mmCIF file of C-alpha atoms and ligand atoms in Angstrom:
data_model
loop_
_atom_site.group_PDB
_atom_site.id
_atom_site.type_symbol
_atom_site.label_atom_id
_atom_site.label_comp_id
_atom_site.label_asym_id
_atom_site.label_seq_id
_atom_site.Cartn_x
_atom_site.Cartn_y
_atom_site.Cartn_z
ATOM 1 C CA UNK A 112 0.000 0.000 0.000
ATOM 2 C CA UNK A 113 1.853 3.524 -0.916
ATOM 3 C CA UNK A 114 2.517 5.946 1.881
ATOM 4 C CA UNK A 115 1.875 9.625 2.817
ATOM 5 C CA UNK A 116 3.777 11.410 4.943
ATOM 6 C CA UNK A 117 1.998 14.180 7.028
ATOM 7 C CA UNK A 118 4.236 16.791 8.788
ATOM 8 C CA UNK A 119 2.565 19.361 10.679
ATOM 9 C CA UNK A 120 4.264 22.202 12.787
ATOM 10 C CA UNK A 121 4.234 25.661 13.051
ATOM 11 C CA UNK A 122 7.256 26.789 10.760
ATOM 12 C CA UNK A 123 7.730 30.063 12.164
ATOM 13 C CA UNK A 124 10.094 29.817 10.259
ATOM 14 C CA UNK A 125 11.232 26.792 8.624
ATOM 15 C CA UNK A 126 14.805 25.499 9.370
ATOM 16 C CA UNK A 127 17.108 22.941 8.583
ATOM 17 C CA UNK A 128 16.098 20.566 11.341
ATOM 18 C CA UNK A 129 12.658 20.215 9.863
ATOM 19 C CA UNK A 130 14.538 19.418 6.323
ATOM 20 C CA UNK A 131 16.501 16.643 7.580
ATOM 21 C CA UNK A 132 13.919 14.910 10.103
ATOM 22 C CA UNK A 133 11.556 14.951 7.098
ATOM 23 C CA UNK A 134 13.708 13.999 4.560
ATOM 24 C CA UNK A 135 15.096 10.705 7.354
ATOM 25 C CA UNK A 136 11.688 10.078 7.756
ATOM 26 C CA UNK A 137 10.485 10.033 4.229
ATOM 27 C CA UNK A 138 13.479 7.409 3.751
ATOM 28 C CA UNK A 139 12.671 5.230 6.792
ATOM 29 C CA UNK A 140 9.358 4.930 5.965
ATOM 30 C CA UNK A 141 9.063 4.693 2.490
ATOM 31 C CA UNK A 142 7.009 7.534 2.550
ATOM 32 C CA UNK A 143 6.300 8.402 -1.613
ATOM 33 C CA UNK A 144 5.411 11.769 -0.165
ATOM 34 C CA UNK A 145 5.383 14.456 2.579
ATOM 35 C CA UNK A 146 2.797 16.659 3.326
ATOM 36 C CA UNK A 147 4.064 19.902 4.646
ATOM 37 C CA UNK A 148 0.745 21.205 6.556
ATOM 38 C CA UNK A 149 1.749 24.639 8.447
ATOM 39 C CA UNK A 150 -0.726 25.461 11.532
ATOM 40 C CA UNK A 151 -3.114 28.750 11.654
ATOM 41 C CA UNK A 152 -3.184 28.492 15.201
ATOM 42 C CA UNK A 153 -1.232 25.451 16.801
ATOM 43 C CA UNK A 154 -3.388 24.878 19.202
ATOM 44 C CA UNK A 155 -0.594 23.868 21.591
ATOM 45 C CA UNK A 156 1.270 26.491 21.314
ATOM 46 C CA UNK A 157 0.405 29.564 23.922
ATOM 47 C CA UNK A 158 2.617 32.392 22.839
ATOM 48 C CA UNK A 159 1.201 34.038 19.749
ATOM 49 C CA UNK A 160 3.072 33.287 16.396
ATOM 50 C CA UNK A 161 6.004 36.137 15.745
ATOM 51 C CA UNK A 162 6.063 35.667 12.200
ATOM 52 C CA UNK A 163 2.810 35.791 9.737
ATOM 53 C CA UNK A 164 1.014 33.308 8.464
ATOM 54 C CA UNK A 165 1.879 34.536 4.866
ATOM 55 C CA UNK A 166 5.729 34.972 5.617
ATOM 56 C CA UNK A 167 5.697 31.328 7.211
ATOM 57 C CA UNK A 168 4.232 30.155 3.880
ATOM 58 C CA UNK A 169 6.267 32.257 1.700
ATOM 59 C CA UNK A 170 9.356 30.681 3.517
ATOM 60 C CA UNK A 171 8.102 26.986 3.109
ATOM 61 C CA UNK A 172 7.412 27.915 -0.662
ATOM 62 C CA UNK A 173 10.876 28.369 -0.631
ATOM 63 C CA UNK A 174 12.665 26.180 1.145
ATOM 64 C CA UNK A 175 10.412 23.257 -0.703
ATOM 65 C CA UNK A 176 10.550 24.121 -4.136
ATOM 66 C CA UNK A 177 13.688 22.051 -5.119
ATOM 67 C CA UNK A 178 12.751 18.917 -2.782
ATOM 68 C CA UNK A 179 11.279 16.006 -4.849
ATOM 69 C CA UNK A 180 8.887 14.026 -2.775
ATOM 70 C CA UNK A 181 7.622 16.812 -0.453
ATOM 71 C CA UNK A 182 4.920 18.928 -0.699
ATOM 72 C CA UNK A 183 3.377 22.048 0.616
ATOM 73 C CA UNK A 184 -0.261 21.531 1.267
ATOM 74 C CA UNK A 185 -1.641 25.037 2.997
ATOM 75 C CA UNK A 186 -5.156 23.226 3.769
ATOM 76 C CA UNK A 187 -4.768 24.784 7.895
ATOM 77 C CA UNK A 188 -3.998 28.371 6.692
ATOM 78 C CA UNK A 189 -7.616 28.403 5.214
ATOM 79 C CA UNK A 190 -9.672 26.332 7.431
ATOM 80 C CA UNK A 191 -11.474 28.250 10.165
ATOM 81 C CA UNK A 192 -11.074 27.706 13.045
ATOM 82 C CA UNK A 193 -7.899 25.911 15.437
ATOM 83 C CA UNK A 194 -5.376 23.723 13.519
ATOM 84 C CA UNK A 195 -6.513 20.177 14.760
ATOM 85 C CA UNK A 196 -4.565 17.678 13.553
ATOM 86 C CA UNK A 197 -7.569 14.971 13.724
ATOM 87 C CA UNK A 198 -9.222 17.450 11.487
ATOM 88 C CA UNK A 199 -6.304 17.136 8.678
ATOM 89 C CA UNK A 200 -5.864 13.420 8.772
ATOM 90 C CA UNK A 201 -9.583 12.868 8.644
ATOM 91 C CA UNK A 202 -9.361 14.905 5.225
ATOM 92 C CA UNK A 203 -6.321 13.277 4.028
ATOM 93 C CA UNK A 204 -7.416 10.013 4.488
ATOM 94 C CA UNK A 205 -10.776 10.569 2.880
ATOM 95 C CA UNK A 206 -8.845 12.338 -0.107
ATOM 96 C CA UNK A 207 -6.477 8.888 -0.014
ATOM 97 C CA UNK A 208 -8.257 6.034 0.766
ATOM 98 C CA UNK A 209 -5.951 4.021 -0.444
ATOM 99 C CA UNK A 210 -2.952 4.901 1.285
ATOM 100 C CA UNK A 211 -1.482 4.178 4.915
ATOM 101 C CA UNK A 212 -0.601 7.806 6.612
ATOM 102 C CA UNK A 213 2.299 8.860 8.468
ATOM 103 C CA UNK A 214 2.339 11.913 10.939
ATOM 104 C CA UNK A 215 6.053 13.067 11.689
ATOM 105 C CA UNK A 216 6.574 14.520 14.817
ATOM 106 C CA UNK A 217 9.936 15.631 16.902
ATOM 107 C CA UNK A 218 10.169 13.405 20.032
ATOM 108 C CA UNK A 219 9.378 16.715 22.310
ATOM 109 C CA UNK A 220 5.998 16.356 20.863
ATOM 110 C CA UNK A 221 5.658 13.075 22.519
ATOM 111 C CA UNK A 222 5.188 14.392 25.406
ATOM 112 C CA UNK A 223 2.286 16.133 25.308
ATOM 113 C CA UNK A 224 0.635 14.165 22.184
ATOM 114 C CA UNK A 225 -1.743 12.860 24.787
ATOM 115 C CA UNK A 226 -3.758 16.262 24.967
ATOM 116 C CA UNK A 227 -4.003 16.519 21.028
ATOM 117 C CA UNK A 228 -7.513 16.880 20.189
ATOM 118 C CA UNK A 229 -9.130 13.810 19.915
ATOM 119 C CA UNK A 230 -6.029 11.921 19.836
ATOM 120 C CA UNK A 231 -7.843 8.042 20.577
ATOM 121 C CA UNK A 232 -9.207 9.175 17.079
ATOM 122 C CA UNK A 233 -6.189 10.247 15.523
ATOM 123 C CA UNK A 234 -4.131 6.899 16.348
ATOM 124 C CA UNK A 235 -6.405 5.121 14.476
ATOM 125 C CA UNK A 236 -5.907 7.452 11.512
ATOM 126 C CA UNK A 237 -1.909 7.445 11.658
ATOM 127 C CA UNK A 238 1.135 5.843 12.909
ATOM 128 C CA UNK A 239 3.656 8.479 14.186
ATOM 129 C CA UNK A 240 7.126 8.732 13.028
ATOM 130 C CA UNK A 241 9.298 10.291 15.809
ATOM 131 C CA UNK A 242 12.519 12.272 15.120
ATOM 132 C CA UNK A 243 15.121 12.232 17.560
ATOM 133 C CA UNK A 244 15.357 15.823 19.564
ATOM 134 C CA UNK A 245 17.518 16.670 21.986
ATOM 135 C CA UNK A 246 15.966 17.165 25.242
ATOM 136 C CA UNK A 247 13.070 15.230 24.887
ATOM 137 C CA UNK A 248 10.627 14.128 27.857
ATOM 138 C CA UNK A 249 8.715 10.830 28.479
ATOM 139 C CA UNK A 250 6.449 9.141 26.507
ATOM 140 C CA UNK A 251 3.304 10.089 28.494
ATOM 141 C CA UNK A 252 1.443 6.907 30.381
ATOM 142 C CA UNK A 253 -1.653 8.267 28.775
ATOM 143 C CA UNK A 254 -0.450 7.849 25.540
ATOM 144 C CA UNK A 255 0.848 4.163 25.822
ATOM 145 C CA UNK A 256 -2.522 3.373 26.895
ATOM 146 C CA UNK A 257 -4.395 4.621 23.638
ATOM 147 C CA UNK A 258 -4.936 0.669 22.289
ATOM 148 C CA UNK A 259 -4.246 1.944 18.662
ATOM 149 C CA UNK A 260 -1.516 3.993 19.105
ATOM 150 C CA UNK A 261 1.249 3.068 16.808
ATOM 151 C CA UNK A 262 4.760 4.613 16.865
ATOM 152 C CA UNK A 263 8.097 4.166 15.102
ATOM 153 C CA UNK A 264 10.772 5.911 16.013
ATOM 154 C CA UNK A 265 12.865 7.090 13.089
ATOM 155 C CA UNK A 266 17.079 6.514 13.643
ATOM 156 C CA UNK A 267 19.143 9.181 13.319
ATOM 157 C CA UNK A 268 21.456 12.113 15.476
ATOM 158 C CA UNK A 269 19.167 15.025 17.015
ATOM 159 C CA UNK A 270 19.887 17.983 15.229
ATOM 160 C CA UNK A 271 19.987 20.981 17.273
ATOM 161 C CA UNK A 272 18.215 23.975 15.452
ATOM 162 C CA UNK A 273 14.754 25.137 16.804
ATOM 163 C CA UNK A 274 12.533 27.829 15.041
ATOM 164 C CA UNK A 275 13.147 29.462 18.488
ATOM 165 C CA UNK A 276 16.884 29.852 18.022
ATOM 166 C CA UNK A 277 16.645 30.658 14.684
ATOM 167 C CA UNK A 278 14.316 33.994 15.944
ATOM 168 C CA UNK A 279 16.835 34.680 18.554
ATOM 169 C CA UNK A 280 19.433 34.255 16.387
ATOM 170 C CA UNK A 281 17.375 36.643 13.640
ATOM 171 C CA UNK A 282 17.085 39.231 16.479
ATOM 172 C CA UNK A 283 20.472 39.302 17.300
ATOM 173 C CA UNK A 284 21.262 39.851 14.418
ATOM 174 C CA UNK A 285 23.324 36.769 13.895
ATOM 175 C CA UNK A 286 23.997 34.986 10.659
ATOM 176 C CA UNK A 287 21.216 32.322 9.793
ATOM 177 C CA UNK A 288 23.858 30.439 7.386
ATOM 178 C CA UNK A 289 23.336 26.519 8.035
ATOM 179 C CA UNK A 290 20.457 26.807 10.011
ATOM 180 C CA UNK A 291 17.853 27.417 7.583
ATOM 181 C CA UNK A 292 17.667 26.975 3.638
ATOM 182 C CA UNK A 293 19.656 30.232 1.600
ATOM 183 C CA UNK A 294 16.333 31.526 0.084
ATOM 184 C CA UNK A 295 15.191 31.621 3.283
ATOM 185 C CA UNK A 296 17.721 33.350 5.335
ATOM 186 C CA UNK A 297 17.506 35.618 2.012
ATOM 187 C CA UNK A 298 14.142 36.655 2.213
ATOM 188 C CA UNK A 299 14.211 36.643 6.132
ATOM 189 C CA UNK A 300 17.060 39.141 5.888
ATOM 190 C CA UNK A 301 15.048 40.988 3.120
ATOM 191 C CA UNK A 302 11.779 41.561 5.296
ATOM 192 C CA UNK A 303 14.285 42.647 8.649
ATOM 193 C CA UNK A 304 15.686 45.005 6.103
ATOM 194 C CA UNK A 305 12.533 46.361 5.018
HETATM 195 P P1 LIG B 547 9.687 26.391 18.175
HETATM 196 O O1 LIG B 547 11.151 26.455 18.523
HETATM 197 O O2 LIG B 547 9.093 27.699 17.741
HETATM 198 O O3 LIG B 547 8.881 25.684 19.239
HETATM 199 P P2 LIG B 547 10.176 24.102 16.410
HETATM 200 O O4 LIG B 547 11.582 24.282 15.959
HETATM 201 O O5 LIG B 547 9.905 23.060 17.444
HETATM 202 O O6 LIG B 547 9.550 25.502 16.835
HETATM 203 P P3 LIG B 547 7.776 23.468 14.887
HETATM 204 O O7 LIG B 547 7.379 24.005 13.560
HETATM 205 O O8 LIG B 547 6.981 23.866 16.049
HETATM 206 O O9 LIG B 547 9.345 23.829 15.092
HETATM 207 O O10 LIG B 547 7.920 21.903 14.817
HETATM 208 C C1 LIG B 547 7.103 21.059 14.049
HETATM 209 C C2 LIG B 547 7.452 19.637 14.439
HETATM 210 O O11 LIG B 547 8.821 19.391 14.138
HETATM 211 C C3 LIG B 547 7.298 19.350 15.933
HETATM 212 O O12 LIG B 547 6.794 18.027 16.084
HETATM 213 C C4 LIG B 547 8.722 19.448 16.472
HETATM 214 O O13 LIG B 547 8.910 18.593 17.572
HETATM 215 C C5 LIG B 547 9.518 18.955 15.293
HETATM 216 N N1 LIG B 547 10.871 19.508 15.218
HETATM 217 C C6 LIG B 547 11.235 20.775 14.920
HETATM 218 N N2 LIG B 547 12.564 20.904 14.915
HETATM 219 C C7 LIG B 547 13.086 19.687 15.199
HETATM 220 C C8 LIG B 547 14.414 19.164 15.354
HETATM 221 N N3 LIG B 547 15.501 19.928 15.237
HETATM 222 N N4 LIG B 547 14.538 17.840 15.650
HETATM 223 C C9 LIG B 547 13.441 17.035 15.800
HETATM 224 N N5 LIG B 547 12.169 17.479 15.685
HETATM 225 C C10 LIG B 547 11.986 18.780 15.402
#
């Protein structure tokens, strides 16, 4: 049965980390294609977003355009309303019936998958692919006890770049040179500019 890869994640902005944990996972899997599905409005995340949605896009535009198998899909920037995952694998599936889905995460998100919206229903939708992060917690309790939850773990080193270092570093006004795509840092250094 082919596979689909969905990553979702708040890209704000996009960085190098994402491009390698997607691209491992993509080969682990044998995923024929990735999903790239930026959140409106994470709904786990509590600070508000610093950049906008339409400069996160813009900078996923770029950093995807020359990366065979992977694919922007903007599907959360239009829907109303918070960016459930459930909601997005519901619609994936019923675009794909045919295909077994894959939701990449970075292992920090393990740790609080268990409050994700409707999660029970979401494990039955996809199996997780988790990247290796630095720092990680525990797999919560709650979430080993979800019958149909189904996890692999994709091998690999943790790569240390965060969207949050790459905005400190962007404040700073350090270089962004290895830590996100050269379009990006490009047209990141165009909009501080002005
Ligand atoms: P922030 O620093 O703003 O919290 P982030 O770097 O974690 O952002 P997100 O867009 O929020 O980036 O992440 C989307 C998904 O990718 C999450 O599941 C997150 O755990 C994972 N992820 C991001 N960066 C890495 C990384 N370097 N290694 C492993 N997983 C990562």
């Amino acid at each position: 049965m082919a596979r689909l890869g969905i990553f979702g994640g708040s890209f704000n902005p996009v960085h190098n980390g994402h491009l390698v944990m997607a691209q491992e996972a993509r080969e682990f899997a044998g995923l024929d294609r990735m999903l790239w599905i930026p959140a409106q409005h994470p709904p786990h995340k509590k600070e508000p977003l610093a950049l906008s949605v339409s400069l996160r896009r813009e900078l996923l535009g770029l950093a995807l355009a020359d990366f065979p198998g992977h694919e922007l899909d903007c599907r959360e920037l239009t829907r109303p309303g918070p960016s459930f995952s459930v909601i997005t694998a519901r619609e994936v599936q019923r675009e794909h019936p045919d295909k077994s889905l894959y939701f990449l995460i970075g292992e920090d998100s393990l740790a609080d998958l268990h409050r994700w919206h409707a999660i029970e229903e979401l494990c039955g939708l996809v199996e997780f692919l988790v990247a290796p992060r630095r720092g990680a917690g525990e797999v919560a309790s709650d979430l080993l006890a979800i019958p149909n939850f189904r996890v692999r773990r994709v091998p690999g080193t943790p790569i240390s770049i965060s969207a949050t270092l790459v905005r400190s570093r962007m404040r700073a006004g350090k270089s962004l040179r290895g830590y996100v795509p050269l379009p990006v840092e490009q047209r990141l250094r165009a909009d501080t500019h002005g």
